[in-house]
């Protein structure tokens, strides 16, 4: 009897102007990457409420990826700085909740960096395969 | 055939508990156990917290005496951060604390432990409450107690933000100074509080001491234990609640030890039994000897009776006079009759009101300098106060950032947990014979517990039963504020 | 004459402050006593468990239950009261959110027992005795309820009709709830019985708040003195006001100490701690990761502050270690 290998489920929040465009670019450039990270498009990484991250984990996600514009390039000027500050504070709290560091990640990916989308998603999927499911610990 | 009787839950006091009584084949009590079925784990989950939050966290151990935990915690923080509050801050804290001791003690006497005692141990259950007390002392007293409590708690709220779970304690002092108009009002009403405390003692004299049957009950052997005693004393050896050394005496009254808070671990250890979640403190010399009393015992008692036993006297003149009468009436120091705690409690309440008046009229109480900031990083700190129910110990250790790495709490009633266990068993053995058990006898067993830990000032306005009531509420000047009536129910 | 509605008060993992809060109704409690028949109140009255067991289902009009659920005995009691009562009100922060005992969810049962019965410096337990559910003493069997691995808020165990927030709920809110019950004017089921506003909305220091706050320093109550008139957040203190429901009257602010969130969040918030985290992060000044981290180091114990009262009802509920207890 074959056992199904564990495939991590990652929820990705990509900002419309940079990271989401980059993932489109990866698609048109045929840069294949792991299918484990369905994307939710937000207008800005600053839109990502920490509750989204926690709810994703609570509902069964094994990891959460947030993608935004590089500092200084935010379409709305300041939004990605807010995202960075929230993310850094959230990481501390997640550690106290026992959430492994690799499960929640913030990446700056500009509209032209389709290859970076490919790299990050592949890397994160691989890491989480090794780490195992989040729900097994919760 | 042996029989098991369960009292579950124990009622008319704070916290959860059940009593299991085992009869032997002759129908006599073989053993009795008081089991505490709850645990929350503050000593564990406070690890990792910021030290200055502890007054606001540990007070949630008890919503009846949060002020005691808040104060012990603030004292521990002073020690932890190596900072001594300015004199005005100490006075402010002491003023607040005596308001608290007054209202807590008073409430207990009238509404919780008092009813058993004032109404009579085997009175019907329906009369063993405030209604029965009012029947003895008069209807207006109900209103006066509400008013006294309201006054004291009102001042406490103004000083500390909230009265259930105050906020003002910090390392090195308190969060804000007093306002002049509040102090003026306190000065104007402090005599009223003293008068009320004296009235309570008079009521005790009239109803309890004037009744030989009640005096016999107080002195009955099955409500007595010859234990060691521990309590806080000030620099003159007088009864005090906020700041001082701990003194321990043996059952004969001989002093066994006197030590500052920092040295408590040299004297006190805690024992565990598998059948209860509560721990059982004991004196390290002579050590844990089991649930026994007498001069060889390692057990000790705390709270008002213990405090009066260990002290050389009360710190204030009116209370001192009552202290002298107390020991004269009960046959000298120390007094071992547990039920005498009710009397000792009222004497302490009187002292509290005298201290309140004195501090309210101290010009330094209005000083704006109520906080000294720490200058050195925190390491380890111990704070001890006398809570209404006994000695309260908070002990913290932190990392250099002030994050807690160790928390040890020995909470007032816990010091008494082994004596309470003994008292339950002794009372059960004393009153249950030939396998005969009824509600009144079981209540006499519960009374042994209630005398120690009337931790809850609640029953106040809950009037079980269908008796008629007319309560007149007066303000501090004696003018009628409100009259509330409830008619008797028919049928 | 019609029977008066029956009312029950019960407490789980509680401190007794909610009982005190009822007593603080002062003269008004006499009106309550006049209007209802109290059938259970262990702190004040001698009704025992068997008295409640004997009552018919739904015969109690309202059961006010305070305290979190963390022992098996508490779970039995709340299930029983749910059957016997028409309405159940989660009374106070512990029943509403989990409360301060909920901080134990950062530990497990084993850790709690190890610390309490072994590690504390006054403990003398060479035999490693630990209280257990069944023990034998002098030939008698004695039972204790089980201590769970986790603290739960009331609605994580039974269906709850209403919530009275606060630690302890202020007398004004309690009285409002009782009046609503007696006059049949309760809001729809599931409501929290306090306005849906943030504490900032009626804070006495509201007008001192600048339009923009950009903190470069975070202050701690231990090492700083707070200005008695300025907004705490503007001064650089962590204050949970933005993420906390109003209705308490802001007594902590009056006490010159910052809010710690005991009233819980507003409607439509899943996780009070996360909401506050978001708000607080957005008023910090730095823009680079290194500077941000350096500033965040100045917040002592984020999880224990942001989730002071609400850990069991947060989205993740507890620390997850993957270990079984």
Coordinates of C-alpha atoms in Angstrom, one line a residue, chain B residues 3 133 164 374 411 456:
Chain B
X3 CA -18.9 4.6 55.4
X133 CA -26.9 38.3 61.7
X164 CA -11.0 44.8 42.0
X374 CA 15.5 52.0 39.6
X411 CA -0.2 32.5 49.5
X456 CA -14.9 36.0 50.3

